[in-house]
Amino acid sequence: MREINAKQLEWIENLKCERLSDDPINEDIIFYFHNKRESLVEHLHERAIVEEADNTSAYYLVKSPDDEVLLYFSLRCGLLYEDALTGDMVDMCKAYAKEIPMTEELEQKIKDFQIDNSLSDQELDRKLNENYEKLKYQEKVTRTDVALNESAKIKVVLNTMPAIELGHFCKNEHYKEFDKELFNSYRLGEIIFWFKILPLIEEVFKKIGGQYIYLFAADEDENRTLTNHYKTRLKFDDQTEWGVNKPAYDNSCRFLCLRMAEALEYKKTLISNFNVSEEDII
């Protein structure tokens, strides 16, 4: 059987996912939470309750039916942006579209751009054509006759994308009851992300509008183990052209994002092929 089975679904559905502030008992049981990343545990103990009260972030506990904490995560509103095209890219796009003459200098810059981004000829053509269309839109909507310098803190960008930040995502290493045989090669965080966190974000997006989920991966080794986990298991991407405001707290972390529409499509595939074994693949 390839699809997720009834026993697996029952285990997932029996998990409780609730706001930290929804149950007074939560303020006590979080002190039984343990993880080798001590900073994340300290944050849960010292900051989560304060940030819940201020509503700067929403903290959630995923608990077993007997109230043992498996994992905690936090969510907050965010925004991604697309920078306006400037400088060489403007001239490269115009020359490629034959709007201005193609000089040897611009031709070399296009070749350098192709090499720097590891683009095939077809990918280069698509990228420059896409940027040219963005440029036309940019020129159309930019009112050069009106000064809009309201404040030095306001940055004009080409576009913005509504998003939610997955701020913390940490499992309780004291929890030993995860049935690895029931879930084959899947990991606890992976199960919780696809079947608890994603549906929660989907419901929020239905009410306020949203397109992306993003996070900052706090890798501690040169192999980027955590980043690779998010990319392979949770389908986040670090090859994105979107910009984001990153707080100093996350300065050493890697920005990753996931388009909600793509996440929902992948989840359908995941459910349909949840129990595909290596033998089935071969």
mmCIF file of C-alpha atoms in Angstrom:
data_model
loop_
_atom_site.group_PDB
_atom_site.id
_atom_site.type_symbol
_atom_site.label_atom_id
_atom_site.label_comp_id
_atom_site.label_asym_id
_atom_site.label_seq_id
_atom_site.Cartn_x
_atom_site.Cartn_y
_atom_site.Cartn_z
ATOM 1 C CA MET A 1 0.000 0.000 0.000
ATOM 2 C CA ARG A 2 1.486 3.322 -1.068
ATOM 3 C CA GLU A 3 -0.888 5.824 0.580
ATOM 4 C CA ILE A 4 -0.661 6.871 4.200
ATOM 5 C CA ASN A 5 -2.581 4.278 6.234
ATOM 6 C CA ALA A 6 -5.252 4.568 8.931
ATOM 7 C CA LYS A 7 -2.877 3.740 11.794
ATOM 8 C CA GLN A 8 -0.440 6.430 10.746
ATOM 9 C CA LEU A 9 -3.227 8.989 10.356
ATOM 10 C CA GLU A 10 -4.655 8.062 13.756
ATOM 11 C CA TRP A 11 -1.297 8.677 15.440
ATOM 12 C CA ILE A 12 -0.981 12.064 13.747
ATOM 13 C CA GLU A 13 -4.562 13.105 14.501
ATOM 14 C CA ASN A 14 -4.129 12.228 18.193
ATOM 15 C CA LEU A 15 -1.383 14.821 18.524
ATOM 16 C CA LYS A 16 -2.476 18.123 20.036
ATOM 17 C CA CYS A 17 -1.230 21.376 18.527
ATOM 18 C CA GLU A 18 -2.104 24.370 20.706
ATOM 19 C CA ARG A 19 -0.986 27.892 21.512
ATOM 20 C CA LEU A 20 1.331 28.087 24.476
ATOM 21 C CA SER A 21 -1.043 30.531 26.167
ATOM 22 C CA ASP A 22 -4.185 28.430 25.606
ATOM 23 C CA ASP A 23 -3.614 26.159 28.611
ATOM 24 C CA PRO A 24 -2.095 27.266 31.954
ATOM 25 C CA ILE A 25 -0.387 23.882 32.328
ATOM 26 C CA ASN A 26 1.828 24.688 29.368
ATOM 27 C CA GLU A 27 3.841 27.227 31.354
ATOM 28 C CA ASP A 28 4.922 24.388 33.647
ATOM 29 C CA ILE A 29 5.483 21.540 31.201
ATOM 30 C CA ILE A 30 7.794 23.546 28.949
ATOM 31 C CA PHE A 31 10.447 23.238 31.673
ATOM 32 C CA TYR A 32 10.637 19.510 30.908
ATOM 33 C CA PHE A 33 11.626 20.364 27.342
ATOM 34 C CA HIS A 34 15.190 19.410 26.398
ATOM 35 C CA ASN A 35 17.354 19.898 23.317
ATOM 36 C CA LYS A 36 21.104 20.079 22.757
ATOM 37 C CA ARG A 37 20.579 23.515 21.193
ATOM 38 C CA GLU A 38 20.444 25.212 24.572
ATOM 39 C CA SER A 39 19.709 28.657 23.148
ATOM 40 C CA LEU A 40 16.389 27.388 21.723
ATOM 41 C CA VAL A 41 15.447 25.833 25.064
ATOM 42 C CA GLU A 42 16.372 29.014 26.918
ATOM 43 C CA HIS A 43 14.282 31.018 24.472
ATOM 44 C CA LEU A 44 11.271 28.796 25.175
ATOM 45 C CA HIS A 45 11.756 29.139 28.943
ATOM 46 C CA GLU A 46 12.595 32.831 29.104
ATOM 47 C CA ARG A 47 11.078 34.605 26.088
ATOM 48 C CA ALA A 48 8.172 32.595 24.701
ATOM 49 C CA ILE A 49 5.662 33.518 27.407
ATOM 50 C CA VAL A 50 6.597 37.216 27.141
ATOM 51 C CA GLU A 51 6.304 37.232 23.347
ATOM 52 C CA GLU A 52 2.978 35.387 23.590
ATOM 53 C CA ALA A 53 1.671 38.076 25.924
ATOM 54 C CA ASP A 54 2.877 40.836 23.585
ATOM 55 C CA ASN A 55 1.574 38.882 20.571
ATOM 56 C CA THR A 56 4.839 39.523 18.718
ATOM 57 C CA SER A 57 5.025 35.790 17.917
ATOM 58 C CA ALA A 58 2.616 32.893 18.291
ATOM 59 C CA TYR A 59 4.168 29.895 20.059
ATOM 60 C CA TYR A 60 2.713 26.438 19.637
ATOM 61 C CA LEU A 61 3.318 23.191 21.470
ATOM 62 C CA VAL A 62 2.750 19.853 19.774
ATOM 63 C CA LYS A 63 1.800 17.412 22.519
ATOM 64 C CA SER A 64 1.042 13.732 22.863
ATOM 65 C CA PRO A 65 -2.420 12.699 24.146
ATOM 66 C CA ASP A 66 -0.955 12.565 27.689
ATOM 67 C CA ASP A 67 0.428 16.124 27.398
ATOM 68 C CA GLU A 68 4.087 15.340 26.803
ATOM 69 C CA VAL A 69 5.662 18.000 24.582
ATOM 70 C CA LEU A 70 7.117 16.613 21.351
ATOM 71 C CA LEU A 71 8.084 19.861 19.682
ATOM 72 C CA TYR A 72 7.558 23.596 19.810
ATOM 73 C CA PHE A 73 7.432 26.128 16.997
ATOM 74 C CA SER A 74 6.608 29.782 16.522
ATOM 75 C CA LEU A 75 4.962 31.771 13.760
ATOM 76 C CA ARG A 76 4.747 35.450 12.965
ATOM 77 C CA CYS A 77 3.743 37.664 10.068
ATOM 78 C CA GLY A 78 6.429 38.507 7.549
ATOM 79 C CA LEU A 79 7.030 39.963 4.119
ATOM 80 C CA LEU A 80 9.313 39.094 1.233
ATOM 81 C CA TYR A 81 10.202 41.564 -1.494
ATOM 82 C CA GLU A 82 11.571 41.775 -5.003
ATOM 83 C CA ASP A 83 14.144 44.465 -5.573
ATOM 84 C CA ALA A 84 13.770 46.898 -8.444
ATOM 85 C CA LEU A 85 16.105 46.230 -11.369
ATOM 86 C CA THR A 86 19.018 48.642 -11.471
ATOM 87 C CA GLY A 87 22.418 49.246 -13.043
ATOM 88 C CA ASP A 88 23.931 46.695 -15.400
ATOM 89 C CA MET A 89 20.891 44.413 -15.332
ATOM 90 C CA VAL A 90 18.727 47.164 -16.846
ATOM 91 C CA ASP A 91 21.142 47.686 -19.738
ATOM 92 C CA MET A 92 21.676 43.928 -20.201
ATOM 93 C CA CYS A 93 17.925 43.309 -20.500
ATOM 94 C CA LYS A 94 17.398 46.212 -22.893
ATOM 95 C CA ALA A 95 20.295 45.134 -25.093
ATOM 96 C CA TYR A 96 19.124 41.517 -25.092
ATOM 97 C CA ALA A 97 15.655 42.716 -26.151
ATOM 98 C CA LYS A 98 17.293 44.882 -28.845
ATOM 99 C CA GLU A 99 15.925 48.043 -27.293
ATOM 100 C CA ILE A 100 19.444 49.475 -27.165
ATOM 101 C CA PRO A 101 22.608 48.444 -29.072
ATOM 102 C CA MET A 102 24.472 45.364 -27.824
ATOM 103 C CA THR A 103 28.015 46.499 -27.057
ATOM 104 C CA GLU A 104 30.999 44.229 -26.433
ATOM 105 C CA GLU A 105 30.960 45.343 -22.805
ATOM 106 C CA LEU A 106 27.305 44.364 -22.326
ATOM 107 C CA GLU A 107 27.831 41.089 -24.166
ATOM 108 C CA GLN A 108 30.646 40.233 -21.755
ATOM 109 C CA LYS A 109 28.525 41.165 -18.752
ATOM 110 C CA ILE A 110 25.766 38.829 -19.981
ATOM 111 C CA LYS A 111 28.313 36.013 -20.355
ATOM 112 C CA ASP A 112 29.633 36.691 -16.850
ATOM 113 C CA PHE A 113 26.058 36.694 -15.494
ATOM 114 C CA GLN A 114 25.415 33.334 -17.169
ATOM 115 C CA ILE A 115 28.577 31.799 -15.693
ATOM 116 C CA ASP A 116 28.069 33.262 -12.208
ATOM 117 C CA ASN A 117 24.532 31.803 -12.049
ATOM 118 C CA SER A 118 25.334 28.499 -13.828
ATOM 119 C CA LEU A 119 22.643 29.091 -16.459
ATOM 120 C CA SER A 120 22.208 27.155 -19.677
ATOM 121 C CA ASP A 121 21.575 29.161 -22.859
ATOM 122 C CA GLN A 122 17.862 28.399 -22.529
ATOM 123 C CA GLU A 123 17.798 29.421 -18.852
ATOM 124 C CA LEU A 124 19.702 32.609 -19.636
ATOM 125 C CA ASP A 125 17.202 33.496 -22.357
ATOM 126 C CA ARG A 126 14.277 32.879 -20.007
ATOM 127 C CA LYS A 127 15.860 34.857 -17.158
ATOM 128 C CA LEU A 128 16.687 37.917 -19.243
ATOM 129 C CA ASN A 129 13.259 37.900 -20.889
ATOM 130 C CA GLU A 130 11.590 37.644 -17.476
ATOM 131 C CA ASN A 131 13.686 40.525 -16.172
ATOM 132 C CA TYR A 132 12.879 42.583 -19.263
ATOM 133 C CA GLU A 133 9.153 42.141 -18.582
ATOM 134 C CA LYS A 134 9.749 43.172 -14.980
ATOM 135 C CA LEU A 135 11.643 46.196 -16.216
ATOM 136 C CA LYS A 136 8.747 47.259 -18.431
ATOM 137 C CA TYR A 137 6.386 46.930 -15.472
ATOM 138 C CA GLN A 138 8.829 48.823 -13.273
ATOM 139 C CA GLU A 139 9.053 51.702 -15.730
ATOM 140 C CA LYS A 140 5.280 51.770 -16.028
ATOM 141 C CA VAL A 141 4.529 52.006 -12.317
ATOM 142 C CA THR A 142 7.460 54.199 -11.262
ATOM 143 C CA ARG A 143 6.402 57.842 -11.108
ATOM 144 C CA THR A 144 9.656 59.670 -11.705
ATOM 145 C CA ASP A 145 7.842 63.007 -11.736
ATOM 146 C CA VAL A 146 6.782 62.671 -8.099
ATOM 147 C CA ALA A 147 9.189 62.563 -5.163
ATOM 148 C CA LEU A 148 8.007 59.988 -2.643
ATOM 149 C CA ASN A 149 10.843 60.306 -0.155
ATOM 150 C CA GLU A 150 8.568 60.189 2.887
ATOM 151 C CA SER A 151 11.299 58.752 5.065
ATOM 152 C CA ALA A 152 14.799 57.362 4.774
ATOM 153 C CA LYS A 153 13.397 54.147 6.294
ATOM 154 C CA ILE A 154 11.014 53.529 3.403
ATOM 155 C CA LYS A 155 12.508 51.379 0.652
ATOM 156 C CA VAL A 156 10.792 51.266 -2.731
ATOM 157 C CA VAL A 157 10.844 47.754 -4.215
ATOM 158 C CA LEU A 158 9.401 46.220 -7.351
ATOM 159 C CA ASN A 159 6.988 43.923 -5.553
ATOM 160 C CA THR A 160 6.144 42.443 -2.150
ATOM 161 C CA MET A 161 4.933 38.954 -1.241
ATOM 162 C CA PRO A 162 2.937 38.243 1.940
ATOM 163 C CA ALA A 163 4.508 35.509 4.021
ATOM 164 C CA ILE A 164 4.724 33.843 7.421
ATOM 165 C CA GLU A 165 7.988 33.239 9.231
ATOM 166 C CA LEU A 166 8.550 29.904 10.919
ATOM 167 C CA GLY A 167 10.647 31.432 13.664
ATOM 168 C CA HIS A 168 11.456 28.458 15.898
ATOM 169 C CA PHE A 169 11.167 24.745 15.138
ATOM 170 C CA CYS A 170 12.649 22.555 17.850
ATOM 171 C CA LYS A 171 11.946 19.024 19.067
ATOM 172 C CA ASN A 172 12.034 17.730 22.627
ATOM 173 C CA GLU A 173 14.862 15.195 22.765
ATOM 174 C CA HIS A 174 13.413 13.728 25.959
ATOM 175 C CA TYR A 175 10.438 12.455 23.973
ATOM 176 C CA LYS A 176 11.180 8.797 23.208
ATOM 177 C CA GLU A 177 7.802 7.480 22.053
ATOM 178 C CA PHE A 178 8.007 8.301 18.339
ATOM 179 C CA ASP A 179 7.299 5.039 16.512
ATOM 180 C CA LYS A 180 9.987 4.923 13.838
ATOM 181 C CA GLU A 181 8.738 1.579 12.544
ATOM 182 C CA LEU A 182 5.274 3.016 12.010
ATOM 183 C CA PHE A 183 6.670 5.908 9.979
ATOM 184 C CA ASN A 184 9.529 4.138 8.200
ATOM 185 C CA SER A 185 12.244 6.639 7.329
ATOM 186 C CA TYR A 186 10.253 9.758 8.244
ATOM 187 C CA ARG A 187 11.382 12.018 11.070
ATOM 188 C CA LEU A 188 9.250 13.531 13.797
ATOM 189 C CA GLY A 189 9.746 17.143 12.686
ATOM 190 C CA GLU A 190 8.939 16.194 9.116
ATOM 191 C CA ILE A 191 5.625 14.605 10.119
ATOM 192 C CA ILE A 192 4.662 17.568 12.291
ATOM 193 C CA PHE A 193 5.548 20.123 9.627
ATOM 194 C CA TRP A 194 3.425 18.556 6.865
ATOM 195 C CA PHE A 195 0.465 17.468 8.974
ATOM 196 C CA LYS A 196 0.268 20.054 11.773
ATOM 197 C CA ILE A 197 2.144 23.239 10.874
ATOM 198 C CA LEU A 198 1.280 23.453 7.171
ATOM 199 C CA PRO A 199 -2.513 23.106 7.718
ATOM 200 C CA LEU A 200 -2.345 25.799 10.405
ATOM 201 C CA ILE A 201 -0.559 28.229 8.069
ATOM 202 C CA GLU A 202 -2.952 27.327 5.252
ATOM 203 C CA GLU A 203 -5.907 28.355 7.423
ATOM 204 C CA VAL A 204 -4.220 31.658 8.300
ATOM 205 C CA PHE A 205 -3.536 32.385 4.625
ATOM 206 C CA LYS A 206 -7.187 31.738 3.779
ATOM 207 C CA LYS A 207 -8.141 34.533 6.162
ATOM 208 C CA ILE A 208 -5.453 37.143 5.514
ATOM 209 C CA GLY A 209 -3.788 36.191 2.220
ATOM 210 C CA GLY A 210 -0.287 34.806 1.914
ATOM 211 C CA GLN A 211 2.053 33.075 -0.506
ATOM 212 C CA TYR A 212 5.255 31.986 1.235
ATOM 213 C CA ILE A 213 6.642 30.370 4.368
ATOM 214 C CA TYR A 214 10.212 31.258 5.269
ATOM 215 C CA LEU A 215 12.752 30.571 7.986
ATOM 216 C CA PHE A 216 16.360 31.160 8.984
ATOM 217 C CA ALA A 217 18.284 27.894 9.381
ATOM 218 C CA ALA A 218 20.773 27.991 12.253
ATOM 219 C CA ASP A 219 23.407 25.564 10.997
ATOM 220 C CA GLU A 220 26.241 24.671 13.351
ATOM 221 C CA ASP A 221 28.434 22.662 10.993
ATOM 222 C CA GLU A 222 30.161 23.260 7.680
ATOM 223 C CA ASN A 223 28.090 20.584 5.937
ATOM 224 C CA ARG A 224 24.905 22.641 6.329
ATOM 225 C CA THR A 225 23.118 19.616 7.802
ATOM 226 C CA LEU A 226 20.080 21.572 8.964
ATOM 227 C CA THR A 227 19.788 23.517 5.718
ATOM 228 C CA ASN A 228 19.934 20.286 3.726
ATOM 229 C CA HIS A 229 17.279 18.768 5.968
ATOM 230 C CA TYR A 230 14.915 21.669 5.321
ATOM 231 C CA LYS A 231 15.621 21.497 1.588
ATOM 232 C CA THR A 232 15.216 17.739 1.140
ATOM 233 C CA ARG A 233 12.578 16.891 3.735
ATOM 234 C CA LEU A 234 10.533 20.081 3.931
ATOM 235 C CA LYS A 235 11.167 21.356 0.379
ATOM 236 C CA PHE A 236 12.414 24.809 1.336
ATOM 237 C CA ASP A 237 14.663 26.521 -1.195
ATOM 238 C CA ASP A 238 17.751 28.688 -0.739
ATOM 239 C CA GLN A 239 18.025 29.593 -4.428
ATOM 240 C CA THR A 240 15.489 32.379 -4.254
ATOM 241 C CA GLU A 241 15.497 35.830 -5.778
ATOM 242 C CA TRP A 242 13.293 37.268 -3.055
ATOM 243 C CA GLY A 243 14.696 39.600 -0.443
ATOM 244 C CA VAL A 244 13.900 39.613 3.273
ATOM 245 C CA ASN A 245 14.672 41.684 6.345
ATOM 246 C CA LYS A 246 16.831 39.533 8.627
ATOM 247 C CA PRO A 247 17.179 40.470 12.305
ATOM 248 C CA ALA A 248 20.611 40.526 13.940
ATOM 249 C CA TYR A 249 19.507 37.563 16.080
ATOM 250 C CA ASP A 250 19.514 35.431 12.894
ATOM 251 C CA ASN A 251 22.601 37.000 11.334
ATOM 252 C CA SER A 252 24.533 33.739 10.921
ATOM 253 C CA CYS A 253 21.494 31.779 9.705
ATOM 254 C CA ARG A 254 20.611 30.895 6.134
ATOM 255 C CA PHE A 255 17.396 32.253 4.585
ATOM 256 C CA LEU A 256 15.096 29.584 3.090
ATOM 257 C CA CYS A 257 11.587 29.919 1.701
ATOM 258 C CA LEU A 258 8.769 27.740 0.419
ATOM 259 C CA ARG A 259 5.894 28.761 -1.840
ATOM 260 C CA MET A 260 2.611 27.700 -0.253
ATOM 261 C CA ALA A 261 1.070 26.505 -3.523
ATOM 262 C CA GLU A 262 4.047 24.226 -4.142
ATOM 263 C CA ALA A 263 3.959 22.932 -0.562
ATOM 264 C CA LEU A 264 0.298 21.918 -0.899
ATOM 265 C CA GLU A 265 0.976 20.155 -4.187
ATOM 266 C CA TYR A 266 3.895 18.273 -2.674
ATOM 267 C CA LYS A 267 1.777 17.227 0.312
ATOM 268 C CA LYS A 268 -0.698 15.532 -2.050
ATOM 269 C CA THR A 269 2.171 13.550 -3.541
ATOM 270 C CA LEU A 270 3.506 12.774 -0.075
ATOM 271 C CA ILE A 271 0.176 11.361 1.093
ATOM 272 C CA SER A 272 -0.243 9.270 -2.057
ATOM 273 C CA ASN A 273 3.271 7.809 -1.817
ATOM 274 C CA PHE A 274 3.746 7.854 1.951
ATOM 275 C CA ASN A 275 4.597 4.166 2.213
ATOM 276 C CA VAL A 276 6.637 3.724 -0.935
ATOM 277 C CA SER A 277 9.661 1.576 -0.091
ATOM 278 C CA GLU A 278 13.060 1.521 -1.753
ATOM 279 C CA GLU A 279 12.023 -1.738 -3.432
ATOM 280 C CA ASP A 280 9.012 0.011 -4.971
ATOM 281 C CA ILE A 281 11.245 2.778 -6.319
ATOM 282 C CA ILE A 282 13.641 0.264 -7.873
#
